PDB file of C-alpha atoms in Angstrom:
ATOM      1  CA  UNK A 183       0.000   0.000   0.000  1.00  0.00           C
ATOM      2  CA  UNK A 184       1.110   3.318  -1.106  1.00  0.00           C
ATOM      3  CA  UNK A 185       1.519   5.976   2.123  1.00  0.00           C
ATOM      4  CA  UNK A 186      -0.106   8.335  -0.064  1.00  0.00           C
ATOM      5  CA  UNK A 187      -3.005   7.408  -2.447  1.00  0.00           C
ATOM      6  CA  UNK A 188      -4.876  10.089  -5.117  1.00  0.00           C
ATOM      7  CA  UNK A 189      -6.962   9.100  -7.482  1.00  0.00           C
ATOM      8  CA  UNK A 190      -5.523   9.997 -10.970  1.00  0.00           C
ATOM      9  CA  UNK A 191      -8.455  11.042 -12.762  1.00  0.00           C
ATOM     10  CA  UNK A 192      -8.837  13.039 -15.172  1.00  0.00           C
ATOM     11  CA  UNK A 193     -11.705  14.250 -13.535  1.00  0.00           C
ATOM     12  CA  UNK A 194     -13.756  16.743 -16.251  1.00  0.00           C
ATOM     13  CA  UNK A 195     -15.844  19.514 -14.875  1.00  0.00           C
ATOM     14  CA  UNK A 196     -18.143  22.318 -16.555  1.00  0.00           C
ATOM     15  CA  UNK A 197     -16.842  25.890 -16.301  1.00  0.00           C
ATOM     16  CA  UNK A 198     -18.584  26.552 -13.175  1.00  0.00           C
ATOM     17  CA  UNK A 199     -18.431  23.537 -10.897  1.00  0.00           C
ATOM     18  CA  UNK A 200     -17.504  22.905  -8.188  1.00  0.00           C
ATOM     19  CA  UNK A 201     -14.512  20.390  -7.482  1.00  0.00           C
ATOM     20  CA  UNK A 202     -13.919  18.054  -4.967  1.00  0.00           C
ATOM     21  CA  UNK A 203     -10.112  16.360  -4.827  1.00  0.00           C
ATOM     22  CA  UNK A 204      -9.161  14.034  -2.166  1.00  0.00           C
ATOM     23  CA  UNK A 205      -6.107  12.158  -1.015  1.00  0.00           C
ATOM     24  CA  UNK A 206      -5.872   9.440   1.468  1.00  0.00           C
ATOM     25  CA  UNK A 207      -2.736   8.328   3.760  1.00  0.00           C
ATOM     26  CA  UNK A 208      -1.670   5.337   5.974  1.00  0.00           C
ATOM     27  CA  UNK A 209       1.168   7.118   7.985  1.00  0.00           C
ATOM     28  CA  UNK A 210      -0.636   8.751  11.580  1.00  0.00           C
ATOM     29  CA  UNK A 211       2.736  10.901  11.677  1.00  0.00           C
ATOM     30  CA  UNK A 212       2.073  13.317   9.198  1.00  0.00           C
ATOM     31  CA  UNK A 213       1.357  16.544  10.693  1.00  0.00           C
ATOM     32  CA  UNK A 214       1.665  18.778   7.680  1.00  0.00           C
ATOM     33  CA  UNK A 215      -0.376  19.029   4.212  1.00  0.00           C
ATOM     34  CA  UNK A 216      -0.232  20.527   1.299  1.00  0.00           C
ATOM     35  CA  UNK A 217      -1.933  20.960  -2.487  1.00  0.00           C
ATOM     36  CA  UNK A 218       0.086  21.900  -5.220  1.00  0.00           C
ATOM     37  CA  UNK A 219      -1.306  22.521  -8.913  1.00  0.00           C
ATOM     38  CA  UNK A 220       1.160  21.431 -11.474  1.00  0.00           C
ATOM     39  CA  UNK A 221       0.239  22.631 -15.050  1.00  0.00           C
ATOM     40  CA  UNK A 222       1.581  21.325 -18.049  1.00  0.00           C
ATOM     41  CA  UNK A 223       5.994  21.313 -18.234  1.00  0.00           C
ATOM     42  CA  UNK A 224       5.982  23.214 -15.206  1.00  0.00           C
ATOM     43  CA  UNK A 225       7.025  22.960 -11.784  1.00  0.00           C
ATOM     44  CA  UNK A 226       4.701  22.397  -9.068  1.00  0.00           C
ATOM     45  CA  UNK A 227       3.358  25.515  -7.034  1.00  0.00           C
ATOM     46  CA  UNK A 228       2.360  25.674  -3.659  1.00  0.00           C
ATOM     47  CA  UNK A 229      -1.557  26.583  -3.659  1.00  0.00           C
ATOM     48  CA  UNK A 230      -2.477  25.314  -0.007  1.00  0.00           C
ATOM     49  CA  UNK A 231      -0.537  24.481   3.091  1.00  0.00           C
ATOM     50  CA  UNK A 232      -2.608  23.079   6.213  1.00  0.00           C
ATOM     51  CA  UNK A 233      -1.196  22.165   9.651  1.00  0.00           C
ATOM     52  CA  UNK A 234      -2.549  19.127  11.582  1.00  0.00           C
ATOM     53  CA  UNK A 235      -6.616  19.023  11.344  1.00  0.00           C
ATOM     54  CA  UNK A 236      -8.833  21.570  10.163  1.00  0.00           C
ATOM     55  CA  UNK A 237     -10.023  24.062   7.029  1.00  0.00           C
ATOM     56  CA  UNK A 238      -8.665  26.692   5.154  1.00  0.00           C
ATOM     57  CA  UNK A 239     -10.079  28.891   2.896  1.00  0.00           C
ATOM     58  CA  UNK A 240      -8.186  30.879  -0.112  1.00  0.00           C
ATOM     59  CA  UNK A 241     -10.327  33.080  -2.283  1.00  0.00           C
ATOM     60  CA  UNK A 242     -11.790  29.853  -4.439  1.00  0.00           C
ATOM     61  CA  UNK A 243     -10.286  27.159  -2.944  1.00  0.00           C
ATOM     62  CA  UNK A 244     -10.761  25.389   0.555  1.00  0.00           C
ATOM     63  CA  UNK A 245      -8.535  22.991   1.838  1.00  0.00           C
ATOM     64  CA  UNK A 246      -9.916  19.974   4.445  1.00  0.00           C
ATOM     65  CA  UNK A 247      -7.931  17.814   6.834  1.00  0.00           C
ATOM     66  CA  UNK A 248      -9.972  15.203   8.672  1.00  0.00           C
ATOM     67  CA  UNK A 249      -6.734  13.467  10.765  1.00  0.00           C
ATOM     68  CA  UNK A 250      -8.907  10.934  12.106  1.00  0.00           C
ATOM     69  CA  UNK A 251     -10.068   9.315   9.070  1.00  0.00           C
ATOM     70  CA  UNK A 252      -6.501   9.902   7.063  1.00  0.00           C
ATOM     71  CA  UNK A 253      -8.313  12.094   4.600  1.00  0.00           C
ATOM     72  CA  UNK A 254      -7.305  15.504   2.924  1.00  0.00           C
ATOM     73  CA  UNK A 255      -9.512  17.535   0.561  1.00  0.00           C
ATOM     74  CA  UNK A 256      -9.333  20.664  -1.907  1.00  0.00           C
ATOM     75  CA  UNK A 257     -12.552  21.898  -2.826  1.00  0.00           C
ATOM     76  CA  UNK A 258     -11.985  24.367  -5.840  1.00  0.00           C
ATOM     77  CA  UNK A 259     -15.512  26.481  -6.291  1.00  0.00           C
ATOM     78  CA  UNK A 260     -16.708  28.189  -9.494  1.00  0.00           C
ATOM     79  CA  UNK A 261     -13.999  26.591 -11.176  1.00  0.00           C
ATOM     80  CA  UNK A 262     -12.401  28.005 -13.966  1.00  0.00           C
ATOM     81  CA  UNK A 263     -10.639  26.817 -17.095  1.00  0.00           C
ATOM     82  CA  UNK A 264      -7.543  28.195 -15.858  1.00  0.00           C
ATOM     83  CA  UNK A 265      -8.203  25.229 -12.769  1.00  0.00           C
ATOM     84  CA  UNK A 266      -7.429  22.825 -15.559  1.00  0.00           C
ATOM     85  CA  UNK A 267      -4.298  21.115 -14.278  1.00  0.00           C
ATOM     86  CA  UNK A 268      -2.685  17.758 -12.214  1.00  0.00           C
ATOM     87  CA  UNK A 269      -3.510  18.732  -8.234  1.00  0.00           C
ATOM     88  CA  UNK A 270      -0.923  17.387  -6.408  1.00  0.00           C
ATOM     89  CA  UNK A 271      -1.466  16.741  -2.624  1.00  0.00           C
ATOM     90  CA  UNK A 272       1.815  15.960  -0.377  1.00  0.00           C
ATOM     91  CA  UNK A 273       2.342  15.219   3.379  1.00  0.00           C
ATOM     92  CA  UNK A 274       5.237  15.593   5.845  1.00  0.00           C
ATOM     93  CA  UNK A 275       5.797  14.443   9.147  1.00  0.00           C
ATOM     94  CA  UNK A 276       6.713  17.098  11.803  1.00  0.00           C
ATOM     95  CA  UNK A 277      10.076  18.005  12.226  1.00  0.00           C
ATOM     96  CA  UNK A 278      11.352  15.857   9.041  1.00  0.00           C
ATOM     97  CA  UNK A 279      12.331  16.767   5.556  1.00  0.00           C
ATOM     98  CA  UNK A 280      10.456  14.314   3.646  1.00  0.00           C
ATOM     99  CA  UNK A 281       7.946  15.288   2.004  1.00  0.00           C
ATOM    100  CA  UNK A 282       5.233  12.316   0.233  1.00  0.00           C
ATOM    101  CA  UNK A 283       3.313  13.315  -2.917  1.00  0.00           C
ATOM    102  CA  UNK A 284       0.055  11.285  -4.165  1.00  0.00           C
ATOM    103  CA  UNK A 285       0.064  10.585  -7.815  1.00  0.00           C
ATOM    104  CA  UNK A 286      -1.770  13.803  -8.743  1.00  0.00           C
ATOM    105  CA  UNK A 287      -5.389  14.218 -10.321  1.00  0.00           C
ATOM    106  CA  UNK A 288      -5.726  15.664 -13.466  1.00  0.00           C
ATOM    107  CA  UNK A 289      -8.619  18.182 -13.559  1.00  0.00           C
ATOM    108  CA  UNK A 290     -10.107  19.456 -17.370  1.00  0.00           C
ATOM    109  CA  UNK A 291     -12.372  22.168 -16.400  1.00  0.00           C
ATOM    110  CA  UNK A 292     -14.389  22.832 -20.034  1.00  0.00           C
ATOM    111  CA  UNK A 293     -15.452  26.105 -21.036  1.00  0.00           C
TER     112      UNK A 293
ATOM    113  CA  UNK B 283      13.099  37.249 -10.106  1.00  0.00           C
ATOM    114  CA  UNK B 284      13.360  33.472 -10.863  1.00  0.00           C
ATOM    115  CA  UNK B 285      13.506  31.597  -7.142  1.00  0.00           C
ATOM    116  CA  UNK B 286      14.679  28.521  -8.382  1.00  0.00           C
ATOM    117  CA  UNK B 287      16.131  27.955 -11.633  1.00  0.00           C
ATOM    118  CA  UNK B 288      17.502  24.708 -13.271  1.00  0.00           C
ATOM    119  CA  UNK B 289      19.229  24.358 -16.669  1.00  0.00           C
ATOM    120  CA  UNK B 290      19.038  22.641 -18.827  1.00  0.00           C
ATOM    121  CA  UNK B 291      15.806  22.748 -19.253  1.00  0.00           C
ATOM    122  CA  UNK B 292      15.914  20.076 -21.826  1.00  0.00           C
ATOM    123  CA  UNK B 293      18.575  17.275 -22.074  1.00  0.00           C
ATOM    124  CA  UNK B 294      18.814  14.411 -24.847  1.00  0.00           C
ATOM    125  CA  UNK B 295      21.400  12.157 -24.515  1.00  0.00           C
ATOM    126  CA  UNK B 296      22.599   8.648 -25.265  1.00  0.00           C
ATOM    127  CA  UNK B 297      22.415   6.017 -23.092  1.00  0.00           C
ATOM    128  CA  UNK B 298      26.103   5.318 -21.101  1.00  0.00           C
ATOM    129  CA  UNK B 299      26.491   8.969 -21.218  1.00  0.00           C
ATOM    130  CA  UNK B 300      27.566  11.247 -18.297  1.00  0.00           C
ATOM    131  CA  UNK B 301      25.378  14.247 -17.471  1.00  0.00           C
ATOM    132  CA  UNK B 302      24.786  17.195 -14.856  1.00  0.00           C
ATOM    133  CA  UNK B 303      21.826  19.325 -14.191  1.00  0.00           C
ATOM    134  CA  UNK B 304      22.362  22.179 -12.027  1.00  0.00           C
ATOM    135  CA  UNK B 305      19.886  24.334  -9.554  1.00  0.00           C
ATOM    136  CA  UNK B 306      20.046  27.476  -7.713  1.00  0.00           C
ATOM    137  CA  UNK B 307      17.964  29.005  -5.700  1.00  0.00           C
ATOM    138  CA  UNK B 308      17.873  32.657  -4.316  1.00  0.00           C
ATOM    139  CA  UNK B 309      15.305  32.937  -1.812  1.00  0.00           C
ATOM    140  CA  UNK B 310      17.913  32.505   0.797  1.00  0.00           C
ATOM    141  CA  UNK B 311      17.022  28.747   1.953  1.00  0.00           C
ATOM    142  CA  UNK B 312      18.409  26.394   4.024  1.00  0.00           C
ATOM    143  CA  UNK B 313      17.158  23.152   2.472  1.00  0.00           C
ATOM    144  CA  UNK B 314      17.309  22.149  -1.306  1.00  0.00           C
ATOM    145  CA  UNK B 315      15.941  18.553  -2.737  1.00  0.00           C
ATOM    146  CA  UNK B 316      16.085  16.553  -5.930  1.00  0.00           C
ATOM    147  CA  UNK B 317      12.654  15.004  -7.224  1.00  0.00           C
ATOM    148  CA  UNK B 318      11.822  12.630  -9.930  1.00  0.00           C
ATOM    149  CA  UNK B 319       8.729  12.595 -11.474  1.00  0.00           C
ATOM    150  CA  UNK B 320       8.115  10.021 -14.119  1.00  0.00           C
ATOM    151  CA  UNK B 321       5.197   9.824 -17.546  1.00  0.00           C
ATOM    152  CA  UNK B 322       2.791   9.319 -14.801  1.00  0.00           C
ATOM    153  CA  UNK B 323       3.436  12.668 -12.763  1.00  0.00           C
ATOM    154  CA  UNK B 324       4.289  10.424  -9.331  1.00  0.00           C
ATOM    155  CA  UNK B 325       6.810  12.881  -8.136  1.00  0.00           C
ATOM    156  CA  UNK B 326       9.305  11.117  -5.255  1.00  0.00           C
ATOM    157  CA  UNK B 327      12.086  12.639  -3.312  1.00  0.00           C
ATOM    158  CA  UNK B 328      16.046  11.103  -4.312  1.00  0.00           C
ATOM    159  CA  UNK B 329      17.817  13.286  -2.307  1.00  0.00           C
ATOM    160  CA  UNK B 330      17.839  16.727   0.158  1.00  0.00           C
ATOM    161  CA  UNK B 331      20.352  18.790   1.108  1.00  0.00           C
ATOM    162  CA  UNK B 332      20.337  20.984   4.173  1.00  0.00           C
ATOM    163  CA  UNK B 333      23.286  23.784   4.933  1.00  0.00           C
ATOM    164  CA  UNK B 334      25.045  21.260   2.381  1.00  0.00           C
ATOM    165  CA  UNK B 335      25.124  18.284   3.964  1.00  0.00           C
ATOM    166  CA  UNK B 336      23.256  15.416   2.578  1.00  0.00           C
ATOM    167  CA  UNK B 337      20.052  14.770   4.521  1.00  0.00           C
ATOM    168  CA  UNK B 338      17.977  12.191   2.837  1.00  0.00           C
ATOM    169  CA  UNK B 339      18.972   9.850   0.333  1.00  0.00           C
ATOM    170  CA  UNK B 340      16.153   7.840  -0.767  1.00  0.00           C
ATOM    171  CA  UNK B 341      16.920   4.076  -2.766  1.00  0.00           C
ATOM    172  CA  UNK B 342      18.799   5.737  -5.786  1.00  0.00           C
ATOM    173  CA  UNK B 343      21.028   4.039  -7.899  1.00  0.00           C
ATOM    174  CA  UNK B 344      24.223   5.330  -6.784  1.00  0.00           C
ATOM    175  CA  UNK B 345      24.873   6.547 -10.742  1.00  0.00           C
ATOM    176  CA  UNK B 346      23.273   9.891  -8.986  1.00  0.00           C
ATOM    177  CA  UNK B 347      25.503  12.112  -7.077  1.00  0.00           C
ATOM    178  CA  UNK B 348      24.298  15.015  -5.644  1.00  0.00           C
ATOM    179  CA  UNK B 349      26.668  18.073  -4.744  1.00  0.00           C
ATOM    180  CA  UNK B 350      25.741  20.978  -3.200  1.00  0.00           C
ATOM    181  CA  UNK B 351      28.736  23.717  -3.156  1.00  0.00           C
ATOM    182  CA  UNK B 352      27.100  26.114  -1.499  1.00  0.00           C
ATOM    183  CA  UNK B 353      23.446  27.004   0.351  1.00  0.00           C
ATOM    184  CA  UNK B 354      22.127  28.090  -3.149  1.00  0.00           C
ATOM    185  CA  UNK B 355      23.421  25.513  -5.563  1.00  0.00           C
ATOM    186  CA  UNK B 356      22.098  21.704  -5.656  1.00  0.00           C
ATOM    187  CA  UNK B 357      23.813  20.073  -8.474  1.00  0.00           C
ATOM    188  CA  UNK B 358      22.903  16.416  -9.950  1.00  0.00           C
ATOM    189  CA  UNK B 359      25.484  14.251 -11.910  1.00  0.00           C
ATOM    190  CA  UNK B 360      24.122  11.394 -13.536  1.00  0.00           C
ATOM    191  CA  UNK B 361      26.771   8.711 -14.932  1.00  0.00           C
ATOM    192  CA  UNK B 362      26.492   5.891 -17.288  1.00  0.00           C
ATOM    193  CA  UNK B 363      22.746   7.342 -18.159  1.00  0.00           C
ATOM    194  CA  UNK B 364      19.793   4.791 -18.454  1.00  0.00           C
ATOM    195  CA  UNK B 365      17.075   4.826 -20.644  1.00  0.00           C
ATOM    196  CA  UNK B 366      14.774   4.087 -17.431  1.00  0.00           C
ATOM    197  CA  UNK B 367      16.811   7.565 -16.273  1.00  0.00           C
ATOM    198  CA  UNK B 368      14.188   9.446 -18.602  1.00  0.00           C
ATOM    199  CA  UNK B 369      11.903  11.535 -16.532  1.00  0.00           C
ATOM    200  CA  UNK B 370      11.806  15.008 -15.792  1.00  0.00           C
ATOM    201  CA  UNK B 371      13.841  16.106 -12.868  1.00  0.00           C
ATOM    202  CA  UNK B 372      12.867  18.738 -10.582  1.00  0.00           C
ATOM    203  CA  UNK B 373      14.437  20.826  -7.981  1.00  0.00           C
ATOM    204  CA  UNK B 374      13.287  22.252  -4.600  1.00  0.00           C
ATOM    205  CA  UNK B 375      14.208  24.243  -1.565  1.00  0.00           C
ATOM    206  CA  UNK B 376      12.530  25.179   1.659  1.00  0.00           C
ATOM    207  CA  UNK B 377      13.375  27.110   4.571  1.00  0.00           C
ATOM    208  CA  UNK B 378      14.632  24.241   7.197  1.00  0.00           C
ATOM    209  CA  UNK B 379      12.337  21.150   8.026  1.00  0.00           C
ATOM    210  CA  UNK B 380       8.867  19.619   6.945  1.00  0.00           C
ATOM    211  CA  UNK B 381       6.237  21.539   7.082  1.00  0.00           C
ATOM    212  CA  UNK B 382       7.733  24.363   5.385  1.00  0.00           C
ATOM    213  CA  UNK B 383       6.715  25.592   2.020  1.00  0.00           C
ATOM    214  CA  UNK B 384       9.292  23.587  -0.855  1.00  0.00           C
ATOM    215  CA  UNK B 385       9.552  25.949  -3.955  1.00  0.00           C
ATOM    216  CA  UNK B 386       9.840  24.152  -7.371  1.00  0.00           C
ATOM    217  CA  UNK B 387      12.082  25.031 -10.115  1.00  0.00           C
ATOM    218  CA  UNK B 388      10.810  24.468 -13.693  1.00  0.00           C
ATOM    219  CA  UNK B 389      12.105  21.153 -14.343  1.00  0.00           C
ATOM    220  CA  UNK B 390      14.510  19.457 -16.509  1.00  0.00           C
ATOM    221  CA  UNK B 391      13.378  17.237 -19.158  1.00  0.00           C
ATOM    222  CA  UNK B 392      15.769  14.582 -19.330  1.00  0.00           C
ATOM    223  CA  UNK B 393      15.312  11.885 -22.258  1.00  0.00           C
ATOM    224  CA  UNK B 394      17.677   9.042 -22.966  1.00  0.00           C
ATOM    225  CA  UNK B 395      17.754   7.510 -26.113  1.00  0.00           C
TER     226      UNK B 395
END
């Protein structure tokens, strides 16, 4: 089993939608999260950084940690063409500096 | 103001041959990393460097070297190049441990024919 699973998708939305993406994990010692969006030949960029449990919120996008049930989210609302892209989610444990990627999901959002 | 640059940006090369890629990054960090992300986008760690000294070095086939001659530079020599070596090779730094935000560079395409 993977210590980081994401489905791969593509996942196809209407301009409009909103998006759910979700990552599951196995290791209980990861304390930090994070989503990056990766779009085509280029690097990953940070888009949302979470600390232990909880939500955040960033203009469109909200990120969930549920710690208990090993399950992040990023919830992308009114989603835009520009969304389309491979969502990356990664994980660190506290005080380390390895950091675990999923697989990525590739979003299409269609105008 | 590029924050972390690579070059090449694109490198085609024969198989047995020797090559580098070299990083730099100028947002004054203390940590730098190597990724490897493969035709399926799984990006995984190969090595990190913090204050220059070697800090992780995942199961790499030891035809990677990493050097790191200052806070700001990550180099990666590759020798007797694979054709399983294709991928496209990323570089990273963040300020200290996990949990810290890792900055990207833009990749390097490497492809091994």
């Amino acid at each position: 089993q993977k210590e980081v699973e994401q489905d791969p998708g593509p996942l196809s939305v209407p301009e409009g939608a909103i998006v759910s993406l979700n990552c599951t994990y196995s290791n209980s010692a990861f304390q930090y999260f994070m989503w990056y969006r990766q779009y085509s030949r280029k690097g990953p960029e940070l888009l949302m950084y979470t600390y232990s449990s909880g939500n955040k919120e960033d203009g469109r996008f909200t990120a969930q940690v549920d710690k208990s049930s090993k399950y992040i989210s990023l919830f992308i609302r009114d989603s835009q063409p520009s969304d389309s892209a491979t969502y990356l989610c990664a994980m660190s444990p506290s005080g380390t500096y390895k950091y675990i990627f999923g697989t990525g999901t590739r979003l299409k959002v269609l105008a | 103001d590029t924050a972390v640059s690579q070059t090449p940006k694109y490198l085609v090369t024969q198989m047995g041959n020797d090559k580098s890629i070299k990083c730099e990054q100028n947002l004054g960090h203390d940590t730098m990393y190597w990724y490897k992300q493969d035709s399926k986008k799984f990006l995984k760690i190969m090595f990190s460097y913090n204050n220059k000294e070697l800090i992780i070095n995942e199961t790499v086939p030891n035809r990677f070297s990493p050097k790191s001659p200052d806070k700001a530079h990550l180099n990666l020599h590759i020798n007797s190049l694979e054709l399983g070596d294709s991928a496209v090779y990323f570089c990273a730094s963040s300020q200290a441990s996990g949990g810290n935000t890792q900055y990207f560079g833009p990749g390097t395409r490497l492809t091994v024919l």
